[in-house]
Short mmCIF file of C-alpha atoms in Angstrom, two decimals:
data_model
loop_
_atom_site.label_atom_id
_atom_site.label_comp_id
_atom_site.label_asym_id
_atom_site.label_seq_id
_atom_site.Cartn_x
_atom_site.Cartn_y
_atom_site.Cartn_z
CA UNK A 1 13.71 -9.87 11.61
CA UNK A 2 16.01 -11.76 9.27
CA UNK A 3 18.70 -10.27 7.04
CA UNK A 4 16.66 -10.83 3.89
CA UNK A 5 13.72 -8.70 5.03
CA UNK A 6 16.17 -6.12 6.39
CA UNK A 7 17.73 -5.92 2.91
CA UNK A 8 14.28 -5.58 1.31
CA UNK A 9 13.44 -2.74 3.73
CA UNK A 10 16.74 -1.04 2.85
CA UNK A 11 15.73 -1.23 -0.82
CA UNK A 12 12.30 0.27 -0.02
CA UNK A 13 13.96 3.12 1.87
CA UNK A 14 16.28 3.69 -1.08
CA UNK A 15 13.30 4.03 -3.40
CA UNK A 16 11.59 6.47 -1.04
CA UNK A 17 14.77 8.56 -0.78
CA UNK A 18 14.93 8.68 -4.60
CA UNK A 19 11.37 10.06 -4.70
CA UNK A 20 9.83 6.71 -5.55
CA UNK A 21 7.41 4.27 -3.98
CA UNK A 22 8.88 2.57 -0.89
CA UNK A 23 8.68 -1.07 -1.87
CA UNK A 24 11.76 -3.28 -1.85
CA UNK A 25 12.45 -6.88 -2.76
CA UNK A 26 15.18 -9.50 -2.37
CA UNK A 27 15.64 -12.87 -4.06
CA UNK A 28 17.36 -15.50 -1.91
CA UNK A 29 18.81 -18.89 -2.76
CA UNK A 30 20.63 -21.23 -0.36
CA UNK A 31 20.80 -18.60 2.37
CA UNK A 32 22.37 -15.94 0.11
CA UNK A 33 20.96 -12.85 -1.56
CA UNK A 34 21.27 -13.29 -5.30
CA UNK A 35 19.39 -10.14 -6.32
CA UNK A 36 17.63 -7.14 -4.90
CA UNK A 37 15.58 -4.30 -6.26
CA UNK A 38 13.06 -1.62 -5.51
CA UNK A 39 10.08 0.05 -7.09
CA UNK A 40 11.34 2.34 -9.86
CA UNK A 41 8.07 3.35 -11.51
CA UNK A 42 8.72 7.02 -10.73
CA UNK A 43 12.49 7.08 -11.14
CA UNK A 44 12.48 5.39 -14.56
CA UNK A 45 8.95 6.33 -15.70
CA UNK A 46 8.30 2.61 -16.15
CA UNK A 47 4.80 1.45 -15.18
CA UNK A 48 5.80 -2.19 -14.63
CA UNK A 49 9.02 -1.73 -12.67
CA UNK A 50 7.62 -2.76 -9.29
CA UNK A 51 10.01 -3.86 -6.54
CA UNK A 52 9.68 -7.56 -7.31
CA UNK A 53 10.04 -6.98 -11.06
CA UNK A 54 13.20 -4.91 -10.54
CA UNK A 55 14.61 -7.61 -8.27
CA UNK A 56 13.96 -10.35 -10.83
CA UNK A 57 15.36 -8.16 -13.60
CA UNK A 58 18.52 -7.73 -11.53
CA UNK A 59 18.72 -11.50 -10.99
CA UNK A 60 18.91 -12.02 -14.72
CA UNK A 61 18.73 -15.48 -16.22
CA UNK A 62 19.42 -17.91 -13.39
CA UNK A 63 17.86 -21.00 -14.90
CA UNK A 64 15.35 -22.40 -12.45
CA UNK A 65 13.80 -20.25 -9.75
CA UNK A 66 12.26 -23.25 -7.93
CA UNK A 67 14.79 -23.15 -5.09
CA UNK A 68 14.51 -19.40 -4.49
CA UNK A 69 12.51 -17.35 -2.00
CA UNK A 70 11.41 -13.83 -2.81
CA UNK A 71 11.02 -11.23 -0.08
CA UNK A 72 8.95 -8.09 -0.53
CA UNK A 73 8.12 -5.33 1.89
CA UNK A 74 4.51 -5.32 0.61
CA UNK A 75 2.17 -8.08 -0.56
CA UNK A 76 2.73 -8.49 -4.31
CA UNK A 77 0.15 -7.20 -6.77
CA UNK A 78 -1.35 -9.46 -9.43
CA UNK A 79 1.32 -8.55 -12.00
CA UNK A 80 4.16 -9.46 -9.65
CA UNK A 81 2.27 -12.47 -8.32
CA UNK A 82 1.78 -13.70 -11.90
CA UNK A 83 5.52 -13.46 -12.48
CA UNK A 84 6.20 -15.33 -9.23
CA UNK A 85 3.83 -18.09 -10.32
CA UNK A 86 5.24 -18.14 -13.88
CA UNK A 87 8.81 -18.46 -12.59
CA UNK A 88 7.72 -21.23 -10.20
CA UNK A 89 8.98 -19.42 -7.09
CA UNK A 90 7.52 -21.50 -4.28
CA UNK A 91 7.76 -19.09 -1.35
CA UNK A 92 7.11 -15.40 -0.81
CA UNK A 93 7.84 -13.60 2.46
CA UNK A 94 6.17 -10.20 2.81
CA UNK A 95 6.64 -7.40 5.29
CA UNK A 96 2.96 -6.51 5.44
CA UNK A 97 -0.41 -6.67 3.71
CA UNK A 98 -2.46 -4.21 5.78
CA UNK A 99 -1.97 -1.24 3.46
CA UNK A 100 -2.39 -3.36 0.31
CA UNK A 101 -3.88 -6.86 0.35
CA UNK A 102 -2.42 -7.77 -3.04
CA UNK A 103 -2.73 -11.18 -4.64
CA UNK A 104 -2.16 -13.60 -1.77
CA UNK A 105 -5.05 -15.93 -2.63
CA UNK A 106 -3.97 -16.05 -6.26
CA UNK A 107 -0.43 -17.09 -5.33
CA UNK A 108 -1.62 -19.65 -2.79
CA UNK A 109 -4.05 -21.11 -5.32
CA UNK A 110 -1.00 -21.81 -7.50
CA UNK A 111 0.99 -23.55 -4.76
CA UNK A 112 3.03 -20.59 -3.52
CA UNK A 113 3.61 -20.45 0.23
CA UNK A 114 2.98 -16.89 1.43
CA UNK A 115 4.35 -15.75 4.78
CA UNK A 116 3.09 -12.37 6.00
CA UNK A 117 5.35 -11.00 8.76
CA UNK A 118 2.97 -8.10 9.50
CA UNK A 119 5.88 -5.80 10.36
CA UNK A 120 4.92 -2.44 11.82
CA UNK A 121 8.00 -0.87 10.20
CA UNK A 122 6.70 -1.81 6.75
CA UNK A 123 3.18 -0.60 7.59
CA UNK A 124 4.57 2.73 8.84
CA UNK A 125 6.69 3.16 5.71
CA UNK A 126 3.71 2.63 3.40
CA UNK A 127 1.28 4.66 5.53
CA UNK A 128 3.64 7.64 5.51
CA UNK A 129 4.05 7.39 1.73
CA UNK A 130 0.30 7.00 1.08
CA UNK A 131 -0.44 10.02 3.31
CA UNK A 132 2.22 12.11 1.55
CA UNK A 133 1.47 11.09 -2.04
CA UNK A 134 -2.02 9.59 -2.34
CA UNK A 135 -2.31 10.32 -6.08
CA UNK A 136 0.97 8.57 -6.84
CA UNK A 137 -0.08 5.59 -4.71
CA UNK A 138 -3.46 5.35 -6.46
CA UNK A 139 -1.65 5.48 -9.81
CA UNK A 140 0.63 2.63 -8.69
CA UNK A 141 -2.27 0.36 -7.73
CA UNK A 142 -4.42 1.29 -10.73
CA UNK A 143 -7.04 3.24 -8.78
CA UNK A 144 -6.77 6.66 -10.46
#
């Protein structure tokens, strides 16, 4: 596993330890992490502060995003995928999509390369959370 996904997993674990949803994200450019974030919907009572959104918020205004790669421990939802497409991020690397299939086809239909690493560590992290807090998970994915 590369250092970028390791950093995204560390962000997901941070969110879980704060009582939040264990999803982390990292934005990389030229082999360097330029921003990271994690899901803060619970911590900040903000319905749109998903891991990818927090990461991009932390990146701030960087001009063009075309030469960046975003890493996420879970396949992005349609909201995050829409932001990825809007910002013209050309590559997304995800830890897993078994617990949530997300918006892969949407991103690919807009020219985004999606790499699913299918990491058991990411699956285990999400499975544990979903088992512990199913109502919170269903709220997060709009299934309440």
